[in-house]
Coordinates of C-alpha atoms and ligand atoms in Angstrom, one line a residue:
X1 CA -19.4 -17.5 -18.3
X2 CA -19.9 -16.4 -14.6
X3 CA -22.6 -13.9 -14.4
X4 CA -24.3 -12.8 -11.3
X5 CA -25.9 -9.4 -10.0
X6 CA -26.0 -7.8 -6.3
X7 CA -28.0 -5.0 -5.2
X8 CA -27.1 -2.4 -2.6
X9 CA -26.8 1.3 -1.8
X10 CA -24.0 1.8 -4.7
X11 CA -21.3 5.0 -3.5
X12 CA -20.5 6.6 -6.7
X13 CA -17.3 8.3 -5.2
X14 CA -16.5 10.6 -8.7
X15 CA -20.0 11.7 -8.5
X16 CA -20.7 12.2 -5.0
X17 CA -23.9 10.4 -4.7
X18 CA -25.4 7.0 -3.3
X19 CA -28.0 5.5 -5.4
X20 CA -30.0 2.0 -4.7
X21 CA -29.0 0.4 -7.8
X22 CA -28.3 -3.5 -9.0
X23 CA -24.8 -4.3 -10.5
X24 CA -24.7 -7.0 -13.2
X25 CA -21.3 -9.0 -13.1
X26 CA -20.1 -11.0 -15.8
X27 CA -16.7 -12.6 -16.1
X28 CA -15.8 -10.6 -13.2
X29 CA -16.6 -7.5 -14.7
X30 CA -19.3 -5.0 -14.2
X31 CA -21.2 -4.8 -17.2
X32 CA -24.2 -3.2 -16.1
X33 CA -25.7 -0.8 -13.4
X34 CA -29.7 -0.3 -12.8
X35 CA -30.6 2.2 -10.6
X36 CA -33.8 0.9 -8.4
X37 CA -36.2 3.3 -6.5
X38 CA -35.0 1.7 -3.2
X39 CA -35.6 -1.1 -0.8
X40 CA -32.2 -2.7 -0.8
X41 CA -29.6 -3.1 2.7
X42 CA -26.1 -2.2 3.2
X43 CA -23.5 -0.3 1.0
X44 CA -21.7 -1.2 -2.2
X45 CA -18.3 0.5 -2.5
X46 CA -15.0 0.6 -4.3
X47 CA -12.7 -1.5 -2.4
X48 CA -9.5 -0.1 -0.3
X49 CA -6.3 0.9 -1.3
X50 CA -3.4 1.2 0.9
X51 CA -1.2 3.3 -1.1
X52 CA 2.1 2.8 0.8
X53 CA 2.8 -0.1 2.4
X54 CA 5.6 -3.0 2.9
X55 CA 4.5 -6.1 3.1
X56 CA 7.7 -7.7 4.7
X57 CA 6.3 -5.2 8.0
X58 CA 3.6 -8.3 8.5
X59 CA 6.2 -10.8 8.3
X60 CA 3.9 -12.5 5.9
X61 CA 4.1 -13.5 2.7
X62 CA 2.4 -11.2 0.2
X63 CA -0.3 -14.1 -0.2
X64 CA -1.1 -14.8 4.0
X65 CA -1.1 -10.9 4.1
X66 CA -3.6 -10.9 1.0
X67 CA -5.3 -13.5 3.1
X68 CA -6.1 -11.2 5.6
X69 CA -6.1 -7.8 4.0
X70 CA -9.5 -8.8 2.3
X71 CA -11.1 -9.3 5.4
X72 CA -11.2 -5.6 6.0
X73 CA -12.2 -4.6 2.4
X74 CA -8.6 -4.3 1.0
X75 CA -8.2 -5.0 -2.5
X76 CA -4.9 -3.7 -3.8
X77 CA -2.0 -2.5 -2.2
X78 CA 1.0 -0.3 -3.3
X79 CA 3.9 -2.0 -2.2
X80 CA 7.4 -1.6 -1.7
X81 CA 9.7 -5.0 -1.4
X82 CA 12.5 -2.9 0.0
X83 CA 13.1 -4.9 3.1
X84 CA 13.7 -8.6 1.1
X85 CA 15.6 -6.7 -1.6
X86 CA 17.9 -5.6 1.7
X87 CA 18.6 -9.1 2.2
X88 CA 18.2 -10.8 -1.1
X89 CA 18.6 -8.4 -3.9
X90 CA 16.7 -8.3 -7.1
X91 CA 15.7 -12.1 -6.1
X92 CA 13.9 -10.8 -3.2
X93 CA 11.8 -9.0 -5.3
X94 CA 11.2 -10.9 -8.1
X95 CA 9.8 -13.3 -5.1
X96 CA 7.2 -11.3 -3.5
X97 CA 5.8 -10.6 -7.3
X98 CA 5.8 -13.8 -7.8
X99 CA 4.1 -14.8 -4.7
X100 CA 1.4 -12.6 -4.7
X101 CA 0.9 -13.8 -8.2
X102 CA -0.4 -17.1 -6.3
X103 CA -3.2 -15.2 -5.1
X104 CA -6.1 -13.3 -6.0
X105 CA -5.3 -10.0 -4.5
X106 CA -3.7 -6.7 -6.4
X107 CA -0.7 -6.2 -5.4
X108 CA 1.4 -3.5 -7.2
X109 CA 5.3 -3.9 -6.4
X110 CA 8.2 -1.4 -6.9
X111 CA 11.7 -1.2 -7.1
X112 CA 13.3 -0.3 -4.0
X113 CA 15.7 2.7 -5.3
X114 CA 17.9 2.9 -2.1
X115 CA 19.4 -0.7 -1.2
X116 CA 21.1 -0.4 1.2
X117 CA 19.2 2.9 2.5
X118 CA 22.2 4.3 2.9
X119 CA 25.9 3.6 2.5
X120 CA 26.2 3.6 6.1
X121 CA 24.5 0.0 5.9
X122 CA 25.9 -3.5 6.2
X123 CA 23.2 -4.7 4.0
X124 CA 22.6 -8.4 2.5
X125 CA 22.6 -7.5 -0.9
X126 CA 22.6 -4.1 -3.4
X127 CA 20.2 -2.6 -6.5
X128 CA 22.5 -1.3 -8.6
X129 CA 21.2 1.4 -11.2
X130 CA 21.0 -0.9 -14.2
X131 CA 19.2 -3.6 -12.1
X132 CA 16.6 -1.1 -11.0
X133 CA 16.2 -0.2 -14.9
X134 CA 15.9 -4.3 -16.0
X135 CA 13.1 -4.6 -13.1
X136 CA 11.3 -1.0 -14.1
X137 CA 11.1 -2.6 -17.6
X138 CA 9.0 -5.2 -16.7
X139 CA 5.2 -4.6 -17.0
X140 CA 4.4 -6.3 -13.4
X141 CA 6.6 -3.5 -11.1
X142 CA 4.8 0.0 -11.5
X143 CA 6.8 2.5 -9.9
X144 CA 10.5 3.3 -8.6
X145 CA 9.8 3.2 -4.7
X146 CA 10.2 5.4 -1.6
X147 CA 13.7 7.8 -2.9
X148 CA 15.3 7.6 1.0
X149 CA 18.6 9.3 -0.9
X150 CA 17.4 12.8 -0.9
X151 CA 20.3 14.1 -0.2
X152 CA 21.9 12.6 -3.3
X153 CA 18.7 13.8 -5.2
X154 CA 19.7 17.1 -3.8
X155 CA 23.0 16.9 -4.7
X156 CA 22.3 15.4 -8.3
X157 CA 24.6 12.1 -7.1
X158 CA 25.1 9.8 -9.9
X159 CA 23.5 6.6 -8.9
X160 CA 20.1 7.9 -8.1
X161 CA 19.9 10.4 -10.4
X162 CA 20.2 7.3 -13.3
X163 CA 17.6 5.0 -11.1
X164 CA 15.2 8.3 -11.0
X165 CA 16.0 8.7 -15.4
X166 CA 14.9 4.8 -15.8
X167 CA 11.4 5.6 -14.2
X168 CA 11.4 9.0 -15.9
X169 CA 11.8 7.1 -19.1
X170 CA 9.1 4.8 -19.1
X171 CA 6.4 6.7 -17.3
X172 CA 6.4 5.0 -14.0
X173 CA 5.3 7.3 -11.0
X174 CA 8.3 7.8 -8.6
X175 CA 7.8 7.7 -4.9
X176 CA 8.9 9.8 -1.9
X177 CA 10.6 9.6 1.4
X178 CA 11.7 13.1 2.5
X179 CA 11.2 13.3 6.0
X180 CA 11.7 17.1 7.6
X181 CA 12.5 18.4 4.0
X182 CA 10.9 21.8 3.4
X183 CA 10.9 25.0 1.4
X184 CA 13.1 25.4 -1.3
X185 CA 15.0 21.6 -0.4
X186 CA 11.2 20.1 -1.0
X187 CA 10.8 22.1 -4.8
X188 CA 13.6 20.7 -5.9
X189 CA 13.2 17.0 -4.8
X190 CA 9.7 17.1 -6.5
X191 CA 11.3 18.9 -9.7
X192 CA 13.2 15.7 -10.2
X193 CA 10.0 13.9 -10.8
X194 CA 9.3 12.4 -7.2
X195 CA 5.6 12.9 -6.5
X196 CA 4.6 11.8 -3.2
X197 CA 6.0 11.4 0.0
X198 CA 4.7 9.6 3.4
X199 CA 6.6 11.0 6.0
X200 CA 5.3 14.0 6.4
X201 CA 4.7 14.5 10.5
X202 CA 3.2 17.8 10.9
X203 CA 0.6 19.7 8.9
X204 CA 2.8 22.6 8.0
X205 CA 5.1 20.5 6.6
X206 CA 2.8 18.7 4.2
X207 CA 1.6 21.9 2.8
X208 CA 4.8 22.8 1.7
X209 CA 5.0 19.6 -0.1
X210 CA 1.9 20.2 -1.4
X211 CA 2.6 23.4 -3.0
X212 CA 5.7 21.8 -4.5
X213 CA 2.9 19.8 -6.0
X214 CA 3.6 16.2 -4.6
X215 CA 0.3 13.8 -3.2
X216 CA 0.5 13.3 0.6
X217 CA 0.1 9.8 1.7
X218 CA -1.4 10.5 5.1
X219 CA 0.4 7.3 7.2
X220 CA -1.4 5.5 9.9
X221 CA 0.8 2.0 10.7
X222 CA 2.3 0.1 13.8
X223 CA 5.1 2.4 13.7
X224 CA 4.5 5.8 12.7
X225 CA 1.5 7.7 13.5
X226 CA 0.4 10.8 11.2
X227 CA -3.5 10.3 11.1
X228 CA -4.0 13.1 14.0
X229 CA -1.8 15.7 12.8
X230 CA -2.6 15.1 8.8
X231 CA -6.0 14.1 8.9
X232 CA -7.6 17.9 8.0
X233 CA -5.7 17.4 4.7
X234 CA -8.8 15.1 3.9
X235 CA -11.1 18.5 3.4
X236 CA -8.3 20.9 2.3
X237 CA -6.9 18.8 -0.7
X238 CA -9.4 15.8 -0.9
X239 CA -7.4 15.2 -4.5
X240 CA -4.1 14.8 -3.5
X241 CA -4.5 12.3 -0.5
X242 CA -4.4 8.6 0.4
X243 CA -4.2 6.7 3.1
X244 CA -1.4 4.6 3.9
X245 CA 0.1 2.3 6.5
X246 CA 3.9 1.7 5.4
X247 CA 4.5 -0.7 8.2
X248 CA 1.4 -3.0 9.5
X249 CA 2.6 -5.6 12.0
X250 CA 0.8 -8.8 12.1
X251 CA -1.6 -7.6 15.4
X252 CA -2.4 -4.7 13.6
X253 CA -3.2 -6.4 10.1
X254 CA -5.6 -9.1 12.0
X255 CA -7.6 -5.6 14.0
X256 CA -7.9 -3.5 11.3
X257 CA -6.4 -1.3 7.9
X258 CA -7.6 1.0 5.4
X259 CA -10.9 0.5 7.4
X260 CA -10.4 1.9 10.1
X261 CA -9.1 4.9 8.9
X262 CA -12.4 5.5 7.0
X263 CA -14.2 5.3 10.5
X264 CA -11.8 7.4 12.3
X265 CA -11.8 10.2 9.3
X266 CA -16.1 10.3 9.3
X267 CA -16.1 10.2 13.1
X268 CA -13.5 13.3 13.1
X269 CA -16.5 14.8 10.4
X270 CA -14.6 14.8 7.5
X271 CA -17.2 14.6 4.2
X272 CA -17.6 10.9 3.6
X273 CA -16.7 11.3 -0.3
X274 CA -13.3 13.3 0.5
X275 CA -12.7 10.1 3.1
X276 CA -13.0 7.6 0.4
X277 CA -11.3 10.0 -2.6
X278 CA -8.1 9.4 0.0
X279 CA -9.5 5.4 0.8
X280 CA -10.0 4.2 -3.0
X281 CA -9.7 6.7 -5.9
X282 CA -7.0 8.5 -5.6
X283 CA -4.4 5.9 -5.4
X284 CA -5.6 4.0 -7.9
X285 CA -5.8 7.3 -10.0
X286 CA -2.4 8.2 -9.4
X287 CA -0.2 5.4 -10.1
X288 CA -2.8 4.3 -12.9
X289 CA -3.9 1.1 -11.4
X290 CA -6.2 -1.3 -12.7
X291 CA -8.6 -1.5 -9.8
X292 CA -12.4 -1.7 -10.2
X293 CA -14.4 1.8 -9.5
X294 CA -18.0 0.4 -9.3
X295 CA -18.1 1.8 -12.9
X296 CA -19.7 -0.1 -16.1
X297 CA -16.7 -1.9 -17.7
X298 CA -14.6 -1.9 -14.9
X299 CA -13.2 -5.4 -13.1
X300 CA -15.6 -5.8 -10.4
X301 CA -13.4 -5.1 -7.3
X302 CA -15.8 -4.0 -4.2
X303 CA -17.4 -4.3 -1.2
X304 CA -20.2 -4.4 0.9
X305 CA -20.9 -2.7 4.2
X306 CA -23.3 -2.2 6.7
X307 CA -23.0 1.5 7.3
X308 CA -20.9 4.4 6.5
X309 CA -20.0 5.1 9.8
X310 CA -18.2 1.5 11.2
X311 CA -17.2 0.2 8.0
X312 CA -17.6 -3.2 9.2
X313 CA -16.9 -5.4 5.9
X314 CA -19.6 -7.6 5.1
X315 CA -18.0 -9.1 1.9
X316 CA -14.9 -8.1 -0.5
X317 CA -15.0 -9.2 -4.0
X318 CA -11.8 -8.9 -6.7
X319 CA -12.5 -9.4 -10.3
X320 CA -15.8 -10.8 -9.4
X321 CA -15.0 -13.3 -7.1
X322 CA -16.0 -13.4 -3.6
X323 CA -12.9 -13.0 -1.3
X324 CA -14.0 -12.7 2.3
X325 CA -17.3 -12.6 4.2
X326 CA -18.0 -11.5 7.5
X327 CA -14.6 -11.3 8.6
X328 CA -13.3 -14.6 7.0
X329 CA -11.1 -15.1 4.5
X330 CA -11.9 -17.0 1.4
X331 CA -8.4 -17.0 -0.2
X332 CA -6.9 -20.4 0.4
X333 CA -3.3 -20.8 1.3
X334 CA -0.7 -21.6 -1.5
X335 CA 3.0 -23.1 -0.7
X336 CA 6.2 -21.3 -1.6
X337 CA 9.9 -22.4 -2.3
X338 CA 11.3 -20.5 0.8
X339 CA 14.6 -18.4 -0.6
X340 CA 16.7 -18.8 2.7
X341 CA 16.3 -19.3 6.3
X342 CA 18.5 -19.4 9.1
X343 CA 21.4 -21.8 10.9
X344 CA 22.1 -21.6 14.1
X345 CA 23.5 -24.4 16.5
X346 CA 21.7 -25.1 19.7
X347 CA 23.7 -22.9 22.8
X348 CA 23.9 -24.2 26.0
X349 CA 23.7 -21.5 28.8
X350 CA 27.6 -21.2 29.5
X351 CA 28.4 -20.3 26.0
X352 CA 27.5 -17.0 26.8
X353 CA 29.8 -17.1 29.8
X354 CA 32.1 -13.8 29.8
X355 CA 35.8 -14.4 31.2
X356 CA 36.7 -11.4 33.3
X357 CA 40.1 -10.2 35.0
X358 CA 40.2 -9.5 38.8
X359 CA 37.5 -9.4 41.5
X360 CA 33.9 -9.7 41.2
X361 CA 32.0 -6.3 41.9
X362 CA 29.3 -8.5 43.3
Ligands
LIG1 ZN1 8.0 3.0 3.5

């Protein structure tokens, strides 16, 4: 039995209050809390969630990514495996699960619902309907992922419709990607059971998805940018927002993630309880995840922090075990079977010679 205890300023996020309290840990979960009358340093919080993001982006393995994602206080991520199931099919994703498996981060995969994205596509490989149902059945993939088809949805098409009846079926939560659709176009897209979407760009147009009832994940990544115009979603619907990245490139993972976003929402005077609603709870609320809330009985997934301001992360800890400290990680590196790589033959600089007919312009 592993038992140990921590003290801090504990962030009860559900009740809106920060107590100085002890937590007891045993076997990795919390099985007590004390409050004290004070004298203790530093912050205890739930640890972040990015609710939207693919891994591939990092061109990492889920386990060198989880490597690094702990070093800013992430826990858990959402993730889609949409870009290896472009190039290897159900394989592809039955990879990164198992992968990230080798490690003790949370990662919660999907099925990509749209490979290729579209038929326009020269993809490597194709998710048929029935495969996306096989991989929904399994216990370890928690959602159907991002529905790029919205036309089809729109248009009731066959193939999707049956991908979007598999999650339907079992419960799972169904993800979003509607970019620009509005009004009536947006209604029906969330009637057919899709209830979030990342790609909202403007304010006025997550609204409308609001009202058709669909969680906003507001997206801050190395490729789109939606914190500026988004952010005052944070105080108008503190329930139905995360934060997300959807693409973090390997410069970006090493700065910063979930984080920063904290900092840049308290700094732009947002109420620090709605910040981390959108940072911890709500995506692990939403898609029903088992990730540690700093209650009693919960796995103890946290962190610690200096201040509520820089969110500098002191130490992260996942199902009691300590996972980073002061910026390094404590997840040691595991070896994979790689799937595939590439062949090329050496060139030499005149293969790339170009015959041309008549004279020279130069
Ligand atoms: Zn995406």
């Amino acid at each position: 039995m592993t038992t140990f205890s921590l003290r801090g300023n504990l962030v009860d996020v559900p009740a809106r209050r920060i107590v100085p309290a002890q937590i007891n840990i045993v076997d990795g979960r919390i099985v007590d809390i004390v409050e004290l009358k004070g004298g203790v340093d530093g912050y205890l919080l739930p640890g972040f969630v990015d609710a939207h993001v693919h891994v591939e982006s990092s061109m990492l393995l889920p386990s060198e990514f989880a490597r690094l994602a702990v070093t800013h206080g992430t826990v858990a991520t959402v993730s889609d495996p949409h870009e290896i199931a472009n190039v290897l099919g159900a394989t592809g994703v039955e990879f990164m699960i198992a992968n990230g498996k080798q490690v003790p981060f949370k990662f919660f995969f999907g099925v990509p619902s749209c490979v290729p994205a579209t038929v326009f596509e020269t993809a490597g490989a194709r998710i048929t309907a029935d495969q996306v149902g096989t991989l929904l059945d399994r216990e370890d993939v928690w959602y159907l992922s991002e529905v790029m088809d919205f036309p089809g949805v729109l248009t009731g098409a066959d193939e999707v419709m049956k991908k979007i009846a598999h999650a339907r079926r079992l419960g799972k939560p169904i993800d979003g990607h509607a970019p620009g659709l509005r009004c009536k176009d947006a209604a029906r897209y969330a009637a057919a059971g899709i209830s979030t979407d990342h790609e909202c760009v403007t304010l006025d147009e997550a609204l409308d998805k609001l009202a058709c009832g669909m969680h906003i994940q507001i997206r801050e990544g190395s490729a789109a940018k939606n914190f500026d115009a988004l952010h005052p979603l944070l105080s108008s619907h503190p329930d139905r927002v995360m934060f997300c990245t959807d693409d973090k490139h390997p410069d970006g993972l090493v700065a910063g993630h979930i984080n920063d976003l904290c900092a840049r929402a308290v700094a732009a005077g947002h109420d620090l309880f709605n910040v981390l609603r959108a940072a911890c709870t709500n995506t692990v609320a939403h898609y029903q995840l088992p990730v540690g809330q700093l209650r009693v009985g919960d796995p103890a997934d946290f962190i610690v922090v200096d201040d509520l301001v820089g969110f500098r992360v002191k130490r992260t800890y996942i199902n009691g075990a300590l996972l980073a400290e002061n910026g390094e990680t404590l997840i040691e590196s595991v070896s994979t079977k790689r799937l595939n790589n590439f062949h090329c033959d050496p060139r030499r600089p005149l293969d790339f010679r170009t015959p041309t007919k008549g004279a020279s312009a130069w």
